[in-house]
Amino acid sequence: MNNPPANFHFHDLQPAAADFRADVIAGLSRARKSLSPKFFYDNRGSQLFDAITRVPEYYPTRTEIGLLQRHGPEMAERLGNDGLLFELGSGSDIKIRVLLNALRPRIYTPIDISHAHLRQAAGAIAEDHPQLEVHAICADYSRPLDLPAALKREQRAAFFPGSSIGNFDPVQARDLLRRIAALLDPGGSLLVGVDLKKDPALLHAAYNDRAGVTAEFNLNLLTRINRELDADFDLAAFRHQAFYNETLGRVEMHLVAATAQRVHINGHSFSFQAGESLHTENSYKFSVEEFQTLAAAAGLASVGVWQDDDALFSIHCLRPAQRPGGHGK
Ligand SMILES: C[S@@+](CC[C@H](N)C(=O)[O-])C[C@H]1O[C@@H](n2cnc3c(N)ncnc32)[C@H](O)[C@@H]1O
């Protein structure tokens, strides 16, 4: 964006590069090597995620957009807010464009960790909606967020699409929902997209697309570590693996070492056995009731739920539950 429009504001609260280094070294030092999926999203990772949303096997994006198109006015009515709308993990902002047709907030605040992608996508929203104040925040939403003062005065609602809540284990997901609830004002609501449990064959196909885009997305994490942390991962020596873990109700993504090898990262050295995996993502799947139970544990009551005819995906409207005799959360 050459000249950002006057209604566009960018708040850079991006985690420091040192945090990435420390998290990668800690993750590779574990007995079972693992990294947070938030590290997928450098600029290339964001582009690859957008490409995933267009492969035929990846049903979540088109299904969630279909729900927003079909039920947007009703969702907007339940969300009931014309002040400030947060979007967590906004990505390329496709979904908010549908919701903005029904909901008319005064301020839109996308929060995303992917700096350049956020700037570009949020800037385009500001250009296309001159009446809307866009305050984009580049930040890690899994950490406590210190809101810019100007935003604290508004009535606040939130949108958390893409089933990103499924990237967190149940305790982390409950805590994140609590933190989101704290961003809302007492009457404010949250709209959250949640992927549903289904035939494992459909899940397997969605995370193992034939064009290999998900594999490229997964492997791009190693490219990013090589570039940003002066590491020497041999990409040809790792393969993408994704499967549904029925016991835990989650799709797991891994990068599996084809041969025994040693990797150097910023002065540290890590060994991989042949067949050893680096666990890169969990994507928990829920029944509607399971998600409502999780939300209740975070103090959020269900005030609406929508799902498609094939029961692939759901969108929930949640509101801080009333305590007996209390007002809101
Ligand atoms: C799975 S994509 C979903 C994108 C879009 N919301 C959608 O539904 O298609 C996850 C998005 O959340 C962002 N993200 C992931 N982890 C994050 C974190 N901890 N804090 C902020 N943004 C994060 C990524 O950059 C990416 O844009």
XYZ file of C-alpha atoms and ligand atoms in Angstrom:
356
model
C 0.000 0.000 0.000
C 1.660 3.281 -1.089
C -0.536 5.826 0.647
C -2.671 4.321 3.396
C -6.148 5.876 3.444
C -6.974 8.241 6.324
C -9.331 5.691 7.906
C -6.507 3.103 8.230
C -4.392 2.766 11.409
C -1.744 0.122 12.035
C -0.631 -0.856 15.562
C 2.534 -2.941 15.554
C 2.644 -5.157 18.658
C 4.384 -7.986 16.812
C 6.326 -10.436 19.027
C 10.109 -9.886 18.938
C 12.307 -12.069 16.712
C 14.012 -13.281 19.905
C 10.701 -14.873 20.997
C 10.582 -16.899 17.770
C 14.164 -18.090 18.320
C 13.510 -19.015 21.970
C 10.269 -20.867 21.119
C 11.887 -22.832 18.267
C 14.827 -23.870 20.437
C 12.502 -24.836 23.309
C 10.181 -26.753 20.951
C 13.007 -28.746 19.371
C 14.516 -29.505 22.788
C 11.382 -31.394 23.935
C 11.385 -35.210 24.048
C 8.561 -34.951 21.478
C 9.564 -32.084 19.218
C 6.763 -29.585 18.594
C 6.163 -25.994 17.494
C 3.121 -23.728 17.660
C 1.181 -23.387 14.374
C 1.336 -19.607 14.801
C 4.857 -19.850 13.329
C 3.516 -20.999 9.945
C 2.504 -17.449 9.150
C 5.359 -15.530 7.618
C 4.237 -13.780 4.426
C 4.767 -16.908 2.311
C 2.917 -19.020 4.899
C -0.085 -16.670 4.709
C -0.065 -16.910 0.894
C 0.109 -20.699 1.096
C -2.775 -20.785 3.577
C -4.835 -18.725 1.121
C -3.957 -21.289 -1.577
C -5.108 -24.109 0.747
C -8.512 -22.453 1.067
C -8.916 -22.824 -2.713
C -8.075 -26.549 -3.059
C -11.181 -28.680 -3.660
C -10.599 -30.971 -0.668
C -10.447 -28.096 1.857
C -14.139 -27.717 2.754
C -13.900 -25.397 5.871
C -13.423 -22.015 4.172
C -16.135 -22.310 1.545
C -18.533 -23.876 4.066
C -17.995 -21.120 6.639
C -18.386 -18.429 3.952
C -21.620 -20.151 2.837
C -22.934 -19.953 6.411
C -22.014 -16.258 6.642
C -23.761 -15.547 3.341
C -26.866 -17.483 4.285
C -27.244 -16.406 7.911
C -25.250 -13.140 8.053
C -28.219 -10.879 8.920
C -29.327 -13.171 11.757
C -25.753 -13.477 13.045
C -25.377 -9.696 12.892
C -28.569 -9.279 14.859
C -27.373 -11.689 17.572
C -23.954 -10.050 17.634
C -25.809 -6.768 17.961
C -23.052 -4.206 17.965
C -22.354 -1.108 15.933
C -19.234 -0.058 17.874
C -16.004 -1.986 17.465
C -15.605 -5.408 15.906
C -12.427 -7.401 16.547
C -11.428 -10.175 14.205
C -8.853 -12.618 15.548
C -6.588 -14.244 12.957
C -8.154 -12.221 10.150
C -5.850 -13.515 7.377
C -6.986 -12.201 3.997
C -10.201 -10.777 5.399
C -12.460 -12.704 3.011
C -14.980 -13.636 5.666
C -15.314 -10.206 7.250
C -16.226 -8.808 3.841
C -19.313 -11.029 3.884
C -20.151 -10.124 7.478
C -19.671 -6.389 6.850
C -22.583 -6.568 4.423
C -24.835 -7.412 7.364
C -23.060 -5.828 10.313
C -22.107 -2.172 10.268
C -19.526 -1.538 13.004
C -17.942 1.911 13.341
C -14.478 0.401 13.861
C -13.020 -2.836 12.526
C -9.959 -4.209 14.346
C -8.319 -7.210 12.689
C -5.639 -8.845 14.859
C -3.105 -11.050 13.103
C 0.481 -12.163 13.614
C 1.389 -12.024 9.901
C 2.655 -8.459 9.529
C 2.778 -7.727 5.778
C -0.284 -9.821 5.002
C -2.322 -8.018 7.674
C -1.217 -4.595 6.483
C -2.180 -5.403 2.919
C -5.529 -7.100 3.682
C -6.681 -4.574 6.301
C -5.561 -1.651 4.120
C -7.725 -3.005 1.301
C -10.741 -3.172 3.635
C -10.136 0.464 4.639
C -9.957 1.506 0.991
C -13.151 -0.344 0.107
C -15.077 0.946 3.169
C -14.262 4.652 3.566
C -16.881 5.041 6.343
C -15.212 2.345 8.468
C -12.306 3.130 10.824
C -9.839 0.256 10.465
C -7.412 -0.240 13.367
C -5.273 -3.259 12.451
C -3.194 -4.780 15.257
C -0.230 -7.009 14.471
C 0.020 -9.162 17.602
C -0.018 -12.697 18.969
C -3.587 -13.159 20.215
C -2.550 -16.134 22.355
C -0.859 -13.673 24.701
C -2.416 -10.932 26.827
C -3.093 -7.921 24.636
C -2.772 -4.320 25.719
C -5.370 -2.538 23.619
C -4.625 0.919 22.213
C -6.458 3.407 24.482
C -8.716 4.737 21.712
C -10.245 1.294 21.284
C -11.066 0.740 24.950
C -13.857 3.315 24.886
C -15.950 1.519 22.260
C -18.651 -1.133 22.581
C -16.835 -4.294 21.593
C -17.798 -7.543 19.825
C -15.543 -10.158 18.237
C -15.335 -12.546 15.289
C -12.989 -15.557 15.454
C -13.390 -17.548 12.219
C -11.569 -20.430 10.554
C -11.833 -22.838 13.512
C -8.511 -21.431 14.731
C -9.800 -22.173 18.245
C -9.171 -25.827 17.307
C -5.417 -25.168 17.205
C -5.388 -25.022 21.001
C -5.677 -27.942 23.393
C -8.836 -27.861 25.539
C -7.282 -25.999 28.501
C -5.548 -23.433 26.272
C -8.759 -23.020 24.239
C -10.773 -22.342 27.403
C -8.199 -19.771 28.544
C -8.135 -18.099 25.132
C -11.938 -17.868 25.084
C -11.762 -16.267 28.535
C -9.273 -13.711 27.259
C -11.478 -12.958 24.256
C -14.447 -12.588 26.612
C -12.407 -10.012 28.528
C -11.970 -8.012 25.294
C -15.746 -7.720 24.948
C -17.777 -5.278 26.919
C -20.416 -6.755 29.251
C -23.139 -6.788 26.612
C -20.752 -7.781 23.809
C -20.843 -11.075 21.914
C -18.445 -13.327 20.060
C -18.990 -15.136 16.764
C -16.690 -18.145 16.431
C -16.243 -20.624 13.567
C -15.824 -24.241 14.689
C -15.039 -27.264 12.538
C -17.212 -30.284 13.281
C -16.373 -33.957 13.825
C -17.011 -35.942 10.648
C -15.945 -38.917 8.537
C -12.150 -39.165 9.048
C -11.743 -39.764 5.287
C -12.971 -36.201 4.600
C -10.576 -34.832 7.214
C -7.694 -36.843 5.799
C -8.379 -35.508 2.294
C -8.669 -31.898 3.514
C -5.219 -31.972 5.140
C -3.550 -34.077 2.396
C -4.691 -32.264 -0.749
C -3.619 -33.815 -4.008
C -1.915 -30.681 -5.269
C 0.398 -30.793 -2.248
C -0.362 -27.244 -1.078
C -0.814 -28.253 2.577
C 2.482 -30.160 2.414
C 4.184 -27.026 1.048
C 2.574 -24.916 3.793
C 3.865 -27.315 6.457
C 7.388 -27.460 4.995
C 7.516 -23.660 4.646
C 7.961 -23.586 8.428
C 11.424 -25.094 7.931
C 12.219 -22.578 5.173
C 11.233 -19.809 7.566
C 13.417 -21.195 10.370
C 16.359 -21.548 7.951
C 15.982 -17.957 6.772
C 15.202 -16.181 10.032
C 17.264 -18.273 12.458
C 20.288 -19.139 10.355
C 19.383 -22.852 10.402
C 20.207 -25.700 8.007
C 17.087 -27.878 7.723
C 17.285 -30.002 4.558
C 13.726 -29.699 3.241
C 14.110 -32.752 1.027
C 14.791 -34.826 4.141
C 11.380 -34.121 5.741
C 7.926 -35.155 4.601
C 4.463 -33.805 5.422
C 2.206 -36.068 7.494
C -1.388 -35.330 8.539
C -3.886 -37.727 10.100
C -6.973 -37.754 12.306
C -6.273 -38.855 15.865
C -9.679 -40.249 16.731
C -8.900 -40.720 20.438
C -8.084 -37.039 20.900
C -10.547 -35.776 18.271
C -7.956 -33.787 16.361
C -6.129 -33.671 13.051
C -2.382 -33.639 13.683
C 0.206 -32.278 11.276
C 3.821 -33.369 11.508
C 7.070 -33.051 9.585
C 8.746 -36.443 9.621
C 12.494 -36.933 9.174
C 13.182 -39.399 6.354
C 16.650 -40.274 7.670
C 18.659 -39.780 10.838
C 20.114 -36.278 10.739
C 21.387 -33.326 12.686
C 20.089 -29.760 12.323
C 21.843 -26.595 13.443
C 19.891 -23.544 14.548
C 21.576 -20.390 15.675
C 24.457 -22.193 17.404
C 22.291 -25.051 18.761
C 22.331 -28.583 17.389
C 19.377 -31.034 17.313
C 19.350 -34.657 16.241
C 16.433 -36.407 14.508
C 16.103 -40.199 14.317
C 14.826 -41.640 11.038
C 11.016 -41.429 11.255
C 11.053 -38.936 14.147
C 8.490 -36.168 13.834
C 8.272 -32.467 14.518
C 4.624 -31.880 15.515
C 3.508 -28.641 13.851
C -0.266 -28.337 14.311
C -3.319 -29.727 16.050
C -6.761 -29.001 14.726
C -9.379 -30.171 17.221
C -12.813 -31.069 15.869
C -15.972 -30.715 17.962
C -19.598 -31.681 18.139
C -21.851 -28.646 18.685
C -22.421 -29.779 22.291
C -18.703 -30.325 22.947
C -17.938 -26.791 21.824
C -20.784 -25.348 23.899
C -19.388 -27.185 26.946
C -15.926 -25.726 26.294
C -17.420 -22.237 25.890
C -19.397 -22.652 29.126
C -16.151 -23.520 30.951
C -14.865 -20.140 29.724
C -17.985 -18.388 31.091
C -19.625 -17.995 27.662
C -23.233 -18.969 26.987
C -24.516 -19.976 23.557
C -26.972 -17.508 22.034
C -27.069 -19.048 18.568
C -25.509 -21.748 16.442
C -25.620 -22.301 12.695
C -24.389 -25.265 10.674
C -24.514 -26.307 7.019
C -26.819 -29.056 5.744
C -23.963 -31.582 5.644
C -22.934 -30.766 9.238
C -19.354 -29.992 8.190
C -18.886 -26.674 9.990
C -20.583 -24.543 12.636
C -20.646 -20.899 13.690
C -21.486 -20.104 17.310
C -22.620 -16.855 18.835
C -21.499 -16.646 22.480
C -22.062 -14.089 25.199
C -20.528 -13.766 28.672
C -22.884 -15.762 30.905
C -24.856 -13.909 33.561
C -23.783 -14.757 37.068
C -26.798 -15.229 39.381
C -27.633 -11.720 40.536
C -24.763 -10.257 38.499
C -24.470 -8.213 35.330
C -22.692 -9.999 32.487
C -19.341 -11.641 33.204
C -6.010 -20.761 9.676
S -5.678 -19.099 9.222
C -7.331 -18.462 9.139
C -7.427 -17.215 8.309
C -8.837 -16.671 8.153
N -9.346 -16.156 9.411
C -9.765 -17.726 7.656
O -10.662 -18.089 8.411
O -9.610 -18.173 6.520
C -5.114 -18.445 10.754
C -4.862 -16.954 10.750
O -4.578 -16.554 12.093
C -3.310 -15.926 12.173
N -2.717 -16.401 13.431
C -2.361 -17.663 13.752
N -1.945 -17.713 15.024
C -2.029 -16.448 15.509
C -1.747 -15.854 16.772
N -1.295 -16.574 17.798
N -1.957 -14.528 16.929
C -2.425 -13.779 15.890
N -2.710 -14.283 14.683
C -2.525 -15.606 14.490
C -2.545 -16.352 10.945
O -1.606 -15.385 10.532
C -3.665 -16.554 9.927
O -3.970 -15.353 9.248
